[in-house]
mmCIF file of C-alpha atoms and ligand atoms in Angstrom:
data_model
loop_
_atom_site.group_PDB
_atom_site.id
_atom_site.type_symbol
_atom_site.label_atom_id
_atom_site.label_comp_id
_atom_site.label_asym_id
_atom_site.label_seq_id
_atom_site.Cartn_x
_atom_site.Cartn_y
_atom_site.Cartn_z
ATOM 1 C CA UNK A 40 0.000 0.000 0.000
ATOM 2 C CA UNK A 41 1.763 3.221 -1.072
ATOM 3 C CA UNK A 42 1.487 5.928 1.590
ATOM 4 C CA UNK A 43 0.822 9.119 -0.327
ATOM 5 C CA UNK A 44 0.564 11.255 2.793
ATOM 6 C CA UNK A 45 2.278 11.582 6.161
ATOM 7 C CA UNK A 46 0.096 10.702 9.135
ATOM 8 C CA UNK A 47 -2.438 13.474 9.476
ATOM 9 C CA UNK A 48 -5.221 13.988 11.985
ATOM 10 C CA UNK A 49 -8.699 13.867 10.462
ATOM 11 C CA UNK A 50 -12.125 14.855 11.734
ATOM 12 C CA UNK A 51 -14.905 13.073 9.857
ATOM 13 C CA UNK A 52 -18.464 14.211 10.445
ATOM 14 C CA UNK A 53 -21.373 11.829 9.957
ATOM 15 C CA UNK A 54 -24.981 12.699 10.584
ATOM 16 C CA UNK A 55 -27.444 9.853 10.123
ATOM 17 C CA UNK A 56 -30.388 10.946 7.980
ATOM 18 C CA UNK A 57 -32.061 7.564 7.745
ATOM 19 C CA UNK A 58 -31.145 4.023 6.769
ATOM 20 C CA UNK A 59 -27.608 2.725 6.951
ATOM 21 C CA UNK A 60 -25.685 4.419 4.159
ATOM 22 C CA UNK A 61 -24.267 7.377 6.088
ATOM 23 C CA UNK A 62 -22.720 5.089 8.687
ATOM 24 C CA UNK A 63 -21.689 2.525 6.088
ATOM 25 C CA UNK A 64 -19.864 4.993 3.830
ATOM 26 C CA UNK A 65 -18.174 6.881 6.689
ATOM 27 C CA UNK A 66 -17.006 3.727 8.381
ATOM 28 C CA UNK A 67 -15.489 2.328 5.196
ATOM 29 C CA UNK A 68 -13.725 5.655 4.603
ATOM 30 C CA UNK A 69 -12.322 5.695 8.152
ATOM 31 C CA UNK A 70 -10.974 2.199 7.762
ATOM 32 C CA UNK A 71 -9.311 3.063 4.492
ATOM 33 C CA UNK A 72 -7.707 6.163 5.978
ATOM 34 C CA UNK A 73 -6.550 4.267 9.062
ATOM 35 C CA UNK A 74 -5.109 1.612 6.765
ATOM 36 C CA UNK A 75 -3.067 4.358 5.145
ATOM 37 C CA UNK A 76 -1.599 5.479 8.464
ATOM 38 C CA UNK A 77 -4.038 8.321 9.171
ATOM 39 C CA UNK A 78 -5.462 9.205 12.610
ATOM 40 C CA UNK A 79 -9.211 9.652 12.493
ATOM 41 C CA UNK A 80 -11.800 11.144 14.836
ATOM 42 C CA UNK A 81 -15.227 10.045 13.603
ATOM 43 C CA UNK A 82 -18.072 12.234 14.856
ATOM 44 C CA UNK A 83 -21.432 10.472 14.684
ATOM 45 C CA UNK A 84 -24.844 11.480 15.956
ATOM 46 C CA UNK A 85 -26.166 7.891 15.946
ATOM 47 C CA UNK A 86 -23.954 4.902 16.543
ATOM 48 C CA UNK A 87 -26.600 2.164 16.963
ATOM 49 C CA UNK A 88 -25.632 0.388 13.722
ATOM 50 C CA UNK A 89 -21.924 0.199 14.505
ATOM 51 C CA UNK A 90 -21.971 -2.759 16.919
ATOM 52 C CA UNK A 91 -23.183 -5.096 14.162
ATOM 53 C CA UNK A 92 -21.812 -3.322 11.076
ATOM 54 C CA UNK A 93 -18.343 -2.852 12.541
ATOM 55 C CA UNK A 94 -18.037 -4.991 15.707
ATOM 56 C CA UNK A 95 -15.361 -3.611 18.030
ATOM 57 C CA UNK A 96 -15.400 -0.124 16.495
ATOM 58 C CA UNK A 97 -16.833 1.507 19.608
ATOM 59 C CA UNK A 98 -14.497 -0.496 21.835
ATOM 60 C CA UNK A 99 -11.347 0.809 20.151
ATOM 61 C CA UNK A 100 -10.562 -2.265 18.075
ATOM 62 C CA UNK A 101 -9.129 0.098 15.437
ATOM 63 C CA UNK A 102 -6.743 2.257 17.492
ATOM 64 C CA UNK A 103 -6.358 4.826 14.700
ATOM 65 C CA UNK A 104 -10.109 5.483 14.683
ATOM 66 C CA UNK A 105 -11.684 7.210 17.644
ATOM 67 C CA UNK A 106 -15.460 7.450 17.590
ATOM 68 C CA UNK A 107 -16.965 10.487 19.282
ATOM 69 C CA UNK A 108 -20.614 11.125 19.921
ATOM 70 C CA UNK A 109 -21.946 14.138 18.050
ATOM 71 C CA UNK A 110 -24.255 15.558 20.697
ATOM 72 C CA UNK A 111 -27.086 17.872 19.683
ATOM 73 C CA UNK A 112 -25.857 20.460 22.193
ATOM 74 C CA UNK A 113 -22.157 21.010 21.803
ATOM 75 C CA UNK A 114 -20.427 22.822 24.639
ATOM 76 C CA UNK A 115 -17.226 24.858 24.446
ATOM 77 C CA UNK A 116 -15.785 22.984 27.429
ATOM 78 C CA UNK A 117 -16.174 19.648 25.712
ATOM 79 C CA UNK A 118 -14.120 20.642 22.695
ATOM 80 C CA UNK A 119 -11.591 22.927 24.312
ATOM 81 C CA UNK A 120 -9.257 19.991 24.990
ATOM 82 C CA UNK A 121 -9.268 18.661 21.426
ATOM 83 C CA UNK A 122 -5.987 18.954 19.585
ATOM 84 C CA UNK A 123 -6.036 20.626 16.189
ATOM 85 C CA UNK A 124 -6.814 18.433 13.199
ATOM 86 C CA UNK A 125 -5.327 18.754 9.706
ATOM 87 C CA UNK A 126 -8.327 17.671 7.646
ATOM 88 C CA UNK A 127 -12.065 17.983 8.045
ATOM 89 C CA UNK A 128 -14.335 15.791 5.967
ATOM 90 C CA UNK A 129 -18.058 16.317 6.301
ATOM 91 C CA UNK A 130 -20.107 13.531 4.780
ATOM 92 C CA UNK A 131 -22.972 14.628 2.545
ATOM 93 C CA UNK A 132 -22.868 18.282 3.548
ATOM 94 C CA UNK A 133 -23.634 17.659 7.218
ATOM 95 C CA UNK A 134 -21.817 20.827 8.457
ATOM 96 C CA UNK A 135 -19.543 20.656 11.512
ATOM 97 C CA UNK A 136 -21.080 22.557 14.428
ATOM 98 C CA UNK A 137 -20.126 26.207 14.864
ATOM 99 C CA UNK A 138 -18.741 25.613 18.368
ATOM 100 C CA UNK A 139 -16.309 23.078 16.982
ATOM 101 C CA UNK A 140 -15.277 25.411 14.171
ATOM 102 C CA UNK A 141 -14.579 28.365 16.474
ATOM 103 C CA UNK A 142 -12.664 26.195 18.963
ATOM 104 C CA UNK A 143 -10.478 24.780 16.231
ATOM 105 C CA UNK A 144 -10.040 28.103 14.501
ATOM 106 C CA UNK A 145 -8.467 29.519 17.624
ATOM 107 C CA UNK A 146 -5.757 26.865 17.281
ATOM 108 C CA UNK A 147 -4.715 27.971 13.785
ATOM 109 C CA UNK A 148 -2.351 30.879 13.077
ATOM 110 C CA UNK A 149 -3.715 33.566 10.801
ATOM 111 C CA UNK A 150 -3.656 32.585 7.138
ATOM 112 C CA UNK A 151 -3.650 28.844 7.836
ATOM 113 C CA UNK A 152 -6.531 26.395 7.960
ATOM 114 C CA UNK A 153 -7.385 22.712 7.839
ATOM 115 C CA UNK A 154 -8.150 21.189 4.459
ATOM 116 C CA UNK A 155 -11.925 21.008 4.596
ATOM 117 C CA UNK A 156 -13.808 18.777 2.179
ATOM 118 C CA UNK A 157 -17.441 18.078 1.652
ATOM 119 C CA UNK A 158 -17.690 14.444 0.614
ATOM 120 C CA UNK A 159 -20.707 14.472 -1.657
ATOM 121 C CA UNK A 160 -23.331 11.937 -2.747
ATOM 122 C CA UNK A 161 -22.496 9.414 -5.435
ATOM 123 C CA UNK A 162 -23.868 10.054 -8.891
ATOM 124 C CA UNK A 163 -22.968 9.298 -12.509
ATOM 125 C CA UNK A 164 -24.539 12.561 -13.729
ATOM 126 C CA UNK A 165 -22.329 14.924 -15.771
ATOM 127 C CA UNK A 166 -22.386 17.719 -13.166
ATOM 128 C CA UNK A 167 -20.185 15.575 -10.912
ATOM 129 C CA UNK A 168 -17.150 15.946 -13.173
ATOM 130 C CA UNK A 169 -17.752 19.715 -13.319
ATOM 131 C CA UNK A 170 -18.152 20.163 -9.574
ATOM 132 C CA UNK A 171 -15.494 17.784 -8.308
ATOM 133 C CA UNK A 172 -12.612 19.647 -6.568
ATOM 134 C CA UNK A 173 -14.311 23.057 -6.813
ATOM 135 C CA UNK A 174 -13.769 25.494 -3.921
ATOM 136 C CA UNK A 175 -16.612 26.931 -1.899
ATOM 137 C CA UNK A 176 -15.315 29.981 0.022
ATOM 138 C CA UNK A 177 -17.012 30.644 3.358
ATOM 139 C CA UNK A 178 -18.347 34.177 3.442
ATOM 140 C CA UNK A 179 -19.704 34.274 6.991
ATOM 141 C CA UNK A 180 -19.747 32.473 10.334
ATOM 142 C CA UNK A 181 -16.800 31.266 12.398
ATOM 143 C CA UNK A 182 -14.986 29.902 9.325
ATOM 144 C CA UNK A 183 -15.294 33.137 7.356
ATOM 145 C CA UNK A 184 -12.397 33.453 4.930
ATOM 146 C CA UNK A 185 -11.706 29.724 4.883
ATOM 147 C CA UNK A 186 -12.448 27.408 1.958
ATOM 148 C CA UNK A 187 -14.365 24.190 1.774
ATOM 149 C CA UNK A 188 -13.812 21.914 -1.215
ATOM 150 C CA UNK A 189 -16.303 19.726 -3.022
ATOM 151 C CA UNK A 190 -15.123 16.158 -3.308
ATOM 152 C CA UNK A 191 -17.354 13.952 -5.455
ATOM 153 C CA UNK A 192 -17.161 10.197 -5.569
ATOM 154 C CA UNK A 193 -17.896 8.877 -9.022
ATOM 155 C CA UNK A 194 -17.429 6.392 -11.780
ATOM 156 C CA UNK A 195 -14.998 8.159 -14.100
ATOM 157 C CA UNK A 196 -11.394 9.291 -13.877
ATOM 158 C CA UNK A 197 -12.503 12.935 -13.619
ATOM 159 C CA UNK A 198 -14.192 12.209 -10.271
ATOM 160 C CA UNK A 199 -13.015 11.171 -6.818
ATOM 161 C CA UNK A 200 -13.589 7.463 -7.531
ATOM 162 C CA UNK A 201 -15.115 4.809 -5.287
ATOM 163 C CA UNK A 202 -14.151 3.357 -1.933
ATOM 164 C CA UNK A 203 -12.148 0.201 -2.539
ATOM 165 C CA UNK A 204 -9.823 -1.699 -0.224
ATOM 166 C CA UNK A 205 -6.436 -2.506 -1.679
ATOM 167 C CA UNK A 206 -6.731 -6.159 -0.657
ATOM 168 C CA UNK A 207 -10.191 -6.590 -2.213
ATOM 169 C CA UNK A 208 -9.100 -8.730 -5.205
ATOM 170 C CA UNK A 209 -6.996 -10.968 -2.922
ATOM 171 C CA UNK A 210 -9.862 -11.429 -0.473
ATOM 172 C CA UNK A 211 -12.231 -12.249 -3.313
ATOM 173 C CA UNK A 212 -9.796 -14.765 -4.748
ATOM 174 C CA UNK A 213 -9.481 -16.491 -1.356
ATOM 175 C CA UNK A 214 -13.243 -16.571 -0.769
ATOM 176 C CA UNK A 215 -14.829 -20.026 -0.776
ATOM 177 C CA UNK A 216 -17.933 -19.116 -2.721
ATOM 178 C CA UNK A 217 -19.320 -22.643 -2.868
ATOM 179 C CA UNK A 218 -19.026 -23.157 0.869
ATOM 180 C CA UNK A 219 -20.832 -19.861 1.512
ATOM 181 C CA UNK A 220 -23.612 -20.800 -0.921
ATOM 182 C CA UNK A 221 -24.045 -24.240 0.629
ATOM 183 C CA UNK A 222 -24.304 -22.828 4.126
ATOM 184 C CA UNK A 223 -26.774 -20.083 3.217
ATOM 185 C CA UNK A 224 -29.585 -22.052 1.588
ATOM 186 C CA UNK A 225 -30.637 -25.621 0.690
ATOM 187 C CA UNK A 226 -28.329 -27.250 -1.873
ATOM 188 C CA UNK A 227 -31.421 -28.125 -3.942
ATOM 189 C CA UNK A 228 -31.666 -24.482 -5.071
ATOM 190 C CA UNK A 229 -28.918 -23.840 -7.636
ATOM 191 C CA UNK A 230 -29.604 -20.099 -7.924
ATOM 192 C CA UNK A 231 -29.221 -17.584 -5.104
ATOM 193 C CA UNK A 232 -30.689 -14.086 -5.042
ATOM 194 C CA UNK A 233 -30.075 -11.559 -2.264
ATOM 195 C CA UNK A 234 -32.611 -8.888 -1.439
ATOM 196 C CA UNK A 235 -31.612 -5.547 0.126
ATOM 197 C CA UNK A 236 -34.173 -2.899 -0.760
ATOM 198 C CA UNK A 237 -36.708 -0.363 0.514
ATOM 199 C CA UNK A 238 -40.285 -1.069 -0.649
ATOM 200 C CA UNK A 239 -39.842 -1.155 -4.426
ATOM 201 C CA UNK A 240 -43.058 -0.869 -6.428
ATOM 202 C CA UNK A 241 -42.135 -4.038 -8.323
ATOM 203 C CA UNK A 242 -41.458 -6.175 -5.266
ATOM 204 C CA UNK A 243 -44.709 -8.160 -5.778
ATOM 205 C CA UNK A 244 -43.491 -9.102 -9.277
ATOM 206 C CA UNK A 245 -40.253 -10.514 -7.876
ATOM 207 C CA UNK A 246 -41.959 -12.383 -5.067
ATOM 208 C CA UNK A 247 -44.644 -13.778 -7.410
ATOM 209 C CA UNK A 248 -41.868 -14.943 -9.723
ATOM 210 C CA UNK A 249 -39.860 -16.621 -6.994
ATOM 211 C CA UNK A 250 -42.685 -18.054 -4.870
ATOM 212 C CA UNK A 251 -42.967 -21.675 -6.015
ATOM 213 C CA UNK A 252 -39.696 -21.483 -7.949
ATOM 214 C CA UNK A 253 -37.793 -24.252 -6.171
ATOM 215 C CA UNK A 254 -34.632 -23.548 -8.184
ATOM 216 C CA UNK A 255 -33.998 -20.217 -6.507
ATOM 217 C CA UNK A 256 -33.182 -19.324 -2.931
ATOM 218 C CA UNK A 257 -34.072 -15.815 -1.825
ATOM 219 C CA UNK A 258 -31.815 -14.369 0.882
ATOM 220 C CA UNK A 259 -33.723 -11.584 2.595
ATOM 221 C CA UNK A 260 -31.779 -8.973 4.570
ATOM 222 C CA UNK A 261 -33.186 -7.683 7.888
ATOM 223 C CA UNK A 262 -35.020 -4.383 8.163
ATOM 224 C CA UNK A 263 -37.102 -2.851 5.413
ATOM 225 C CA UNK A 264 -36.598 -5.677 2.895
ATOM 226 C CA UNK A 265 -37.680 -8.285 5.403
ATOM 227 C CA UNK A 266 -40.667 -6.246 6.583
ATOM 228 C CA UNK A 267 -41.813 -5.772 2.979
ATOM 229 C CA UNK A 268 -41.518 -9.486 2.224
ATOM 230 C CA UNK A 269 -43.358 -10.488 5.394
ATOM 231 C CA UNK A 270 -46.090 -8.017 4.491
ATOM 232 C CA UNK A 271 -46.434 -9.567 1.029
ATOM 233 C CA UNK A 272 -46.509 -13.073 2.480
ATOM 234 C CA UNK A 273 -49.298 -12.200 4.921
ATOM 235 C CA UNK A 274 -50.878 -15.509 5.878
ATOM 236 C CA UNK A 275 -49.035 -17.457 3.145
ATOM 237 C CA UNK A 276 -46.375 -19.861 4.400
ATOM 238 C CA UNK A 277 -42.863 -18.772 3.551
ATOM 239 C CA UNK A 278 -41.149 -21.216 1.147
ATOM 240 C CA UNK A 279 -38.307 -23.158 2.813
ATOM 241 C CA UNK A 280 -35.839 -21.723 0.263
ATOM 242 C CA UNK A 281 -36.593 -18.136 1.361
ATOM 243 C CA UNK A 282 -34.066 -17.378 4.059
ATOM 244 C CA UNK A 283 -34.276 -14.481 6.500
ATOM 245 C CA UNK A 284 -30.693 -13.338 6.951
ATOM 246 C CA UNK A 285 -29.283 -11.876 10.179
ATOM 247 C CA UNK A 286 -27.573 -8.503 10.337
ATOM 248 C CA UNK A 287 -23.915 -9.089 9.572
ATOM 249 C CA UNK A 288 -20.825 -6.892 9.487
ATOM 250 C CA UNK A 289 -19.735 -5.162 6.289
ATOM 251 C CA UNK A 290 -17.349 -7.980 5.441
ATOM 252 C CA UNK A 291 -20.144 -10.513 5.773
ATOM 253 C CA UNK A 292 -22.446 -8.302 3.736
ATOM 254 C CA UNK A 293 -19.869 -8.086 0.941
ATOM 255 C CA UNK A 294 -19.438 -11.859 0.970
ATOM 256 C CA UNK A 295 -23.164 -12.349 0.490
ATOM 257 C CA UNK A 296 -22.949 -10.200 -2.658
ATOM 258 C CA UNK A 297 -19.948 -12.160 -3.921
ATOM 259 C CA UNK A 298 -21.799 -15.441 -3.351
ATOM 260 C CA UNK A 299 -25.142 -14.694 -4.980
ATOM 261 C CA UNK A 300 -26.076 -14.878 -8.667
ATOM 262 C CA UNK A 301 -28.223 -11.758 -8.477
ATOM 263 C CA UNK A 302 -28.118 -9.004 -5.858
ATOM 264 C CA UNK A 303 -30.861 -6.489 -5.280
ATOM 265 C CA UNK A 304 -29.108 -3.531 -3.646
ATOM 266 C CA UNK A 305 -30.097 -0.007 -2.645
ATOM 267 C CA UNK A 306 -28.822 3.436 -1.682
ATOM 268 C CA UNK A 307 -25.153 4.166 -2.172
ATOM 269 C CA UNK A 308 -22.703 1.853 -0.443
ATOM 270 C CA UNK A 309 -24.287 -1.482 -1.409
ATOM 271 C CA UNK A 310 -24.384 -0.352 -5.049
ATOM 272 C CA UNK A 311 -20.616 0.092 -4.986
ATOM 273 C CA UNK A 312 -20.212 -3.246 -3.284
ATOM 274 C CA UNK A 313 -22.412 -4.922 -5.913
ATOM 275 C CA UNK A 314 -20.102 -3.529 -8.596
ATOM 276 C CA UNK A 315 -17.047 -4.924 -6.841
ATOM 277 C CA UNK A 316 -18.843 -8.270 -6.428
ATOM 278 C CA UNK A 317 -18.947 -8.690 -10.195
ATOM 279 C CA UNK A 318 -22.331 -10.448 -10.135
ATOM 280 C CA UNK A 319 -25.647 -9.447 -11.690
ATOM 281 C CA UNK A 320 -27.400 -6.741 -9.668
ATOM 282 C CA UNK A 321 -30.452 -4.498 -9.646
ATOM 283 C CA UNK A 322 -30.233 -1.150 -7.854
ATOM 284 C CA UNK A 323 -33.027 0.543 -5.994
ATOM 285 C CA UNK A 324 -31.999 4.167 -5.935
ATOM 286 C CA UNK A 325 -32.673 6.305 -2.846
ATOM 287 C CA UNK A 326 -35.894 8.136 -3.746
ATOM 288 C CA UNK A 327 -35.980 11.940 -3.734
ATOM 289 C CA UNK A 328 -39.155 14.018 -3.449
ATOM 290 C CA UNK A 329 -38.722 15.859 -6.722
ATOM 291 C CA UNK A 330 -37.925 12.642 -8.632
ATOM 292 C CA UNK A 331 -34.353 13.872 -9.132
ATOM 293 C CA UNK A 332 -33.369 10.233 -8.704
ATOM 294 C CA UNK A 333 -34.827 9.385 -12.126
ATOM 295 C CA UNK A 334 -32.073 11.269 -13.976
ATOM 296 C CA UNK A 335 -29.562 9.844 -11.560
ATOM 297 C CA UNK A 336 -30.625 6.287 -12.333
ATOM 298 C CA UNK A 337 -30.606 6.903 -16.102
ATOM 299 C CA UNK A 338 -27.104 8.366 -15.902
ATOM 300 C CA UNK A 339 -25.907 5.347 -13.993
ATOM 301 C CA UNK A 340 -27.465 2.881 -16.456
ATOM 302 C CA UNK A 341 -25.796 4.737 -19.329
ATOM 303 C CA UNK A 342 -22.448 4.559 -17.601
ATOM 304 C CA UNK A 343 -22.970 0.861 -16.825
ATOM 305 C CA UNK A 344 -23.746 0.200 -20.471
ATOM 306 C CA UNK A 345 -26.431 -2.098 -19.153
ATOM 307 C CA UNK A 346 -28.120 -4.588 -21.498
ATOM 308 C CA UNK A 347 -31.596 -3.407 -22.539
ATOM 309 C CA UNK A 348 -33.454 -5.980 -20.439
ATOM 310 C CA UNK A 349 -31.438 -5.016 -17.344
ATOM 311 C CA UNK A 350 -32.118 -1.301 -17.877
ATOM 312 C CA UNK A 351 -35.810 -2.081 -18.299
ATOM 313 C CA UNK A 352 -35.834 -4.043 -15.074
ATOM 314 C CA UNK A 353 -34.128 -1.178 -13.245
ATOM 315 C CA UNK A 354 -36.808 1.232 -14.395
ATOM 316 C CA UNK A 355 -39.518 -1.224 -13.455
ATOM 317 C CA UNK A 356 -37.978 -1.942 -10.031
ATOM 318 C CA UNK A 357 -37.790 1.791 -9.325
ATOM 319 C CA UNK A 358 -41.328 2.596 -10.517
ATOM 320 C CA UNK A 359 -40.109 4.492 -13.577
ATOM 321 C CA UNK A 360 -41.949 2.497 -16.268
ATOM 322 C CA UNK A 361 -39.871 -0.239 -17.842
ATOM 323 C CA UNK A 362 -40.899 -3.851 -17.586
ATOM 324 C CA UNK A 363 -39.605 -7.047 -16.051
ATOM 325 C CA UNK A 364 -37.647 -9.645 -18.022
ATOM 326 C CA UNK A 365 -39.485 -12.810 -19.138
ATOM 327 C CA UNK A 366 -37.402 -14.855 -16.687
ATOM 328 C CA UNK A 367 -34.423 -14.744 -14.339
ATOM 329 C CA UNK A 368 -32.718 -17.695 -15.999
ATOM 330 C CA UNK A 369 -29.070 -18.525 -15.224
ATOM 331 C CA UNK A 370 -28.131 -17.527 -18.790
ATOM 332 C CA UNK A 371 -29.699 -14.091 -18.382
ATOM 333 C CA UNK A 372 -28.048 -13.585 -14.988
ATOM 334 C CA UNK A 373 -24.677 -14.546 -16.501
ATOM 335 C CA UNK A 374 -25.138 -11.923 -19.206
ATOM 336 C CA UNK A 375 -25.923 -9.276 -16.578
ATOM 337 C CA UNK A 376 -22.918 -10.409 -14.520
ATOM 338 C CA UNK A 377 -20.724 -9.888 -17.597
ATOM 339 C CA UNK A 378 -21.954 -6.290 -17.803
ATOM 340 C CA UNK A 379 -20.983 -5.792 -14.134
ATOM 341 C CA UNK A 380 -17.572 -7.319 -14.737
ATOM 342 C CA UNK A 381 -16.895 -5.044 -17.715
ATOM 343 C CA UNK A 382 -17.835 -2.020 -15.587
ATOM 344 C CA UNK A 383 -15.685 -3.279 -12.716
ATOM 345 C CA UNK A 384 -12.705 -3.642 -15.038
ATOM 346 C CA UNK A 385 -13.072 0.015 -16.049
ATOM 347 C CA UNK A 386 -13.290 1.053 -12.406
ATOM 348 C CA UNK A 387 -10.233 -0.925 -11.406
ATOM 349 C CA UNK A 388 -8.170 1.205 -13.764
ATOM 350 C CA UNK A 389 -9.018 4.254 -11.644
ATOM 351 C CA UNK A 390 -7.619 5.156 -8.253
ATOM 352 C CA UNK A 391 -9.840 4.458 -5.275
ATOM 353 C CA UNK A 392 -11.494 7.261 -3.324
ATOM 354 C CA UNK A 393 -9.286 7.199 -0.208
ATOM 355 C CA UNK A 394 -6.099 7.395 -2.291
ATOM 356 C CA UNK A 395 -7.512 10.268 -4.316
ATOM 357 C CA UNK A 396 -8.727 12.077 -1.235
ATOM 358 C CA UNK A 397 -5.309 11.823 0.395
ATOM 359 C CA UNK A 398 -3.678 13.115 -2.783
ATOM 360 C CA UNK A 399 -6.110 16.025 -2.859
ATOM 361 C CA UNK A 400 -5.423 16.890 0.777
ATOM 362 C CA UNK A 401 -1.667 16.874 0.215
ATOM 363 C CA UNK A 402 -2.120 19.181 -2.756
ATOM 364 C CA UNK A 403 -4.204 21.688 -0.791
ATOM 365 C CA UNK A 404 -2.153 21.734 2.432
HETATM 366 O O1 TRH B 548 -29.173 1.912 3.947
HETATM 367 P P1 TRH B 548 -29.091 2.595 2.649
HETATM 368 O O2 TRH B 548 -30.350 2.706 1.929
HETATM 369 O O3 TRH B 548 -28.460 4.000 2.847
HETATM 370 C C1 TRH B 548 -28.955 5.192 2.239
HETATM 371 C C2 TRH B 548 -28.187 5.558 1.030
HETATM 372 O O4 TRH B 548 -26.792 5.592 1.251
HETATM 373 C C3 TRH B 548 -28.642 6.889 0.525
HETATM 374 O O5 TRH B 548 -27.906 7.271 -0.607
HETATM 375 C C4 TRH B 548 -28.505 7.902 1.619
HETATM 376 O O6 TRH B 548 -28.916 9.137 1.181
HETATM 377 C C5 TRH B 548 -29.340 7.423 2.769
HETATM 378 O O7 TRH B 548 -28.861 6.177 3.211
HETATM 379 C C6 TRH B 548 -29.299 8.384 3.909
HETATM 380 O O8 TRH B 548 -28.103 1.778 1.671
HETATM 381 P P2 TRH B 548 -26.523 1.684 1.560
HETATM 382 O O9 TRH B 548 -25.943 2.984 1.168
HETATM 383 O O10 TRH B 548 -26.244 0.554 0.674
HETATM 384 O O11 TRH B 548 -26.001 1.337 3.024
HETATM 385 C C7 TRH B 548 -26.207 0.117 3.622
HETATM 386 C C8 TRH B 548 -25.024 -0.244 4.515
HETATM 387 O O12 TRH B 548 -25.385 -1.259 5.422
HETATM 388 C C9 TRH B 548 -23.830 -0.757 3.731
HETATM 389 O O13 TRH B 548 -22.626 -0.223 4.241
HETATM 390 C C10 TRH B 548 -23.852 -2.251 4.004
HETATM 391 C C11 TRH B 548 -24.406 -2.271 5.401
HETATM 392 N N1 TRH B 548 -24.986 -3.566 5.821
HETATM 393 C C12 TRH B 548 -24.191 -4.430 6.560
HETATM 394 O O14 TRH B 548 -23.014 -4.143 6.805
HETATM 395 N N2 TRH B 548 -24.745 -5.591 7.001
HETATM 396 C C13 TRH B 548 -26.025 -5.951 6.754
HETATM 397 O O15 TRH B 548 -26.457 -7.032 7.211
HETATM 398 C C14 TRH B 548 -26.832 -5.042 5.987
HETATM 399 C C15 TRH B 548 -28.254 -5.430 5.683
HETATM 400 C C16 TRH B 548 -26.282 -3.858 5.548
#
């Protein structure tokens, strides 16, 4: 692992809006930075997901990552003791509190400042390449005169890239896929589909298709996907090859995606992980009130160069028209997996997000 930066002290700010993506993305970023010799303070307003997503995180299992509770009421006394940090990264524009900013500002000589980045949402839309690395000068408040920089993850070399561990290919190569598949569902079901979603409009289509299909095991993740499936089942008995999965850590979650023939994923982080998995996938995009997610999905499908039937299914799954494929046959899933693998090969030619972010910070210091 090339170290592109000396050990710096980072403050990463994570505010949980809903679901699991804020925690999931921030935690993966912290791990990548720690792996590159960085010291990280991770400020989080809700840490409930960490004990299962990253067991040991709150207990100091990663000494380079210190997790601090982001309290609604920040007091000067609480932050007065904090040493100065070199880099601030706010996830998804969550804004560090003013008290923190003024405390830290007092520790900087005039004319100097931390490198402050706003780590933005993931999108394949063209504006990302335009906005990536742009400055946003602060005109008022305790950071007046300082600059915050936009840092956009993305799918092309003109963006900040995607989070990717350097040992990912080695871990995938060492993974015993068959053993995982055998342990997860009855051996009588040759196909395995994982389900991680919100409440997609087309869920009844999928469940109708799979109910009674003894060739296919459905691995249902806990939370909203499970609740939606149980709601659909109502009084119907659940087929023995539909498996309710437990909550697992991020490594275990990734392995599920590597092991399945088709992964239904959602949000931001699991989409990236489905790409790295190299299997067929269908993405439920995080819905926005003004339907801004429609353009976002289309841009992603264009970038993916998805086969027509897979694009149609994406639109259908997300309630944007489209229609389902005639079947989910192994041949069709293999064709979709090939599309993922071609996209993954393009991505592997680009630098990962943590490496790019470190390079950016060194440039701006
Ligand atoms: O939970 P999400 O829908 O998160 C969303 C999106 O990120 C969205 O863009 C954002 O605006 C919103 O949150 C606030 O989906 P996502 O991003 O895939 O995050 C899920 C995380 O949960 C991911 O890191 C994987 C992790 N996970 C596990 O580690 N183990 C599990 O068992 C499960 C079910 C999930």
